[in-house]
Short mmCIF file of C-alpha atoms in Angstrom, two decimals:
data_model
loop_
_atom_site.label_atom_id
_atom_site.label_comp_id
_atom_site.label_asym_id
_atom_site.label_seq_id
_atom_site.Cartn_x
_atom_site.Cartn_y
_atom_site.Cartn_z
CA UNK A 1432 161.45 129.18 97.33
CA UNK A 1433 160.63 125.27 97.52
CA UNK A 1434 158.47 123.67 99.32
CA UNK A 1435 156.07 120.29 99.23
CA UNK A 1436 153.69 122.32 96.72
CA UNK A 1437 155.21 125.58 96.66
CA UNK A 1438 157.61 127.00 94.00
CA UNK A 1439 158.11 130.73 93.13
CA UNK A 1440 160.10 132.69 90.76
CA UNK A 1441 160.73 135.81 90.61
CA UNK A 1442 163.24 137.58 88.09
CA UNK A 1443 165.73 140.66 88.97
CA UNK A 1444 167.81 142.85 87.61
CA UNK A 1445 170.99 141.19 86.43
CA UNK A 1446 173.23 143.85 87.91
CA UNK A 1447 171.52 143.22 91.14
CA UNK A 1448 173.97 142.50 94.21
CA UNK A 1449 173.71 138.92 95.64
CA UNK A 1450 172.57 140.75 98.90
CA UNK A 1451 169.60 142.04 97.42
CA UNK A 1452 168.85 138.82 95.39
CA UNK A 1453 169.06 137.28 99.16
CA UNK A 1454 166.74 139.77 100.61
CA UNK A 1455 164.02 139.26 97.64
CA UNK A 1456 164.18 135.55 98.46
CA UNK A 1457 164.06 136.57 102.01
CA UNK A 1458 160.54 138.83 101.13
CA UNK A 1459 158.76 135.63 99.02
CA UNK A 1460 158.85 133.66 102.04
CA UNK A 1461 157.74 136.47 103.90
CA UNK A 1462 155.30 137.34 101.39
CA UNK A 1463 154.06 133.49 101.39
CA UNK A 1464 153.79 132.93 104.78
CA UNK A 1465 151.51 135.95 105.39
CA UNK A 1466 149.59 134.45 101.79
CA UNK A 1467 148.50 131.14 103.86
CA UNK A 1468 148.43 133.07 106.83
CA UNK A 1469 150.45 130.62 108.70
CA UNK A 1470 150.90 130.29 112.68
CA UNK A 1471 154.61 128.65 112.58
CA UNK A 1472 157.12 129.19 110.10
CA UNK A 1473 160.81 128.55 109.57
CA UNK A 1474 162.93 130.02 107.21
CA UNK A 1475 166.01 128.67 106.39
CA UNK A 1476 169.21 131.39 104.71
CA UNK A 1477 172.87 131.21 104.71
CA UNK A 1478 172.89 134.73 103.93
CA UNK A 1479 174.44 136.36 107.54
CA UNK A 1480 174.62 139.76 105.57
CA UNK A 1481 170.95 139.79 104.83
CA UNK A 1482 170.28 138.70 108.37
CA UNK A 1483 172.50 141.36 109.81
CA UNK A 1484 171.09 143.66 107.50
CA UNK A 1485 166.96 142.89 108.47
CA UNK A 1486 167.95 142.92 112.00
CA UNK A 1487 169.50 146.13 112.76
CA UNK A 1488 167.85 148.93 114.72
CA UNK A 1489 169.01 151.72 112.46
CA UNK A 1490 166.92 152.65 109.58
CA UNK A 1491 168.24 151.84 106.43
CA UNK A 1492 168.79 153.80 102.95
CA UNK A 1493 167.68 150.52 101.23
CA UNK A 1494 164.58 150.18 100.31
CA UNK A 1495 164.32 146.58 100.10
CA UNK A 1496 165.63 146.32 103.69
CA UNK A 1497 163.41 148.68 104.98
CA UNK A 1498 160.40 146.93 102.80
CA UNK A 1499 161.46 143.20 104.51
CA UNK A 1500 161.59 144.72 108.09
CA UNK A 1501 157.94 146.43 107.98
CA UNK A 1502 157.00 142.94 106.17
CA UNK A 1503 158.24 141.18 109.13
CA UNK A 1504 156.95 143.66 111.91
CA UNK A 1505 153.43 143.48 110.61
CA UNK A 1506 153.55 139.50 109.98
#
């Protein structure tokens, strides 16, 4: 995640999927806009599969998804 004073790194797993490298990126800026507690936010992805995956109604066996949706619900 870049922004004007804002960079964040984060390592995982080398077998991880590009899906759930997506969704962590997806939970930093999450993570950081709850952090600075801000009013408007955009966040840009070209990831439709994560956004598919976040936006679904049915619960989901992955934990990261399920972690990302909660994170969004209570932002």
């Amino acid at each position: 995640m870049i922004g004007p004073s804002v960079r964040c790194v984060k390592r995982i797993a080398c077998t991880a999927t590009i899906l759930t490298a997506e969704l962590c990126g997806l939970s930093l800026a999450v993570d950081h806009i709850v952090k600075t507690k801000s009013k408007q936010s955009v966040v840009y992805t070209d990831s439709l599969s994560s956004l598919r995956s976040i936006s679904t109604l049915k619960t989901s066996k992955n934990p990261i998804i399920m972690e990302l949706q909660n994170k969004i619900i209570d932002a």
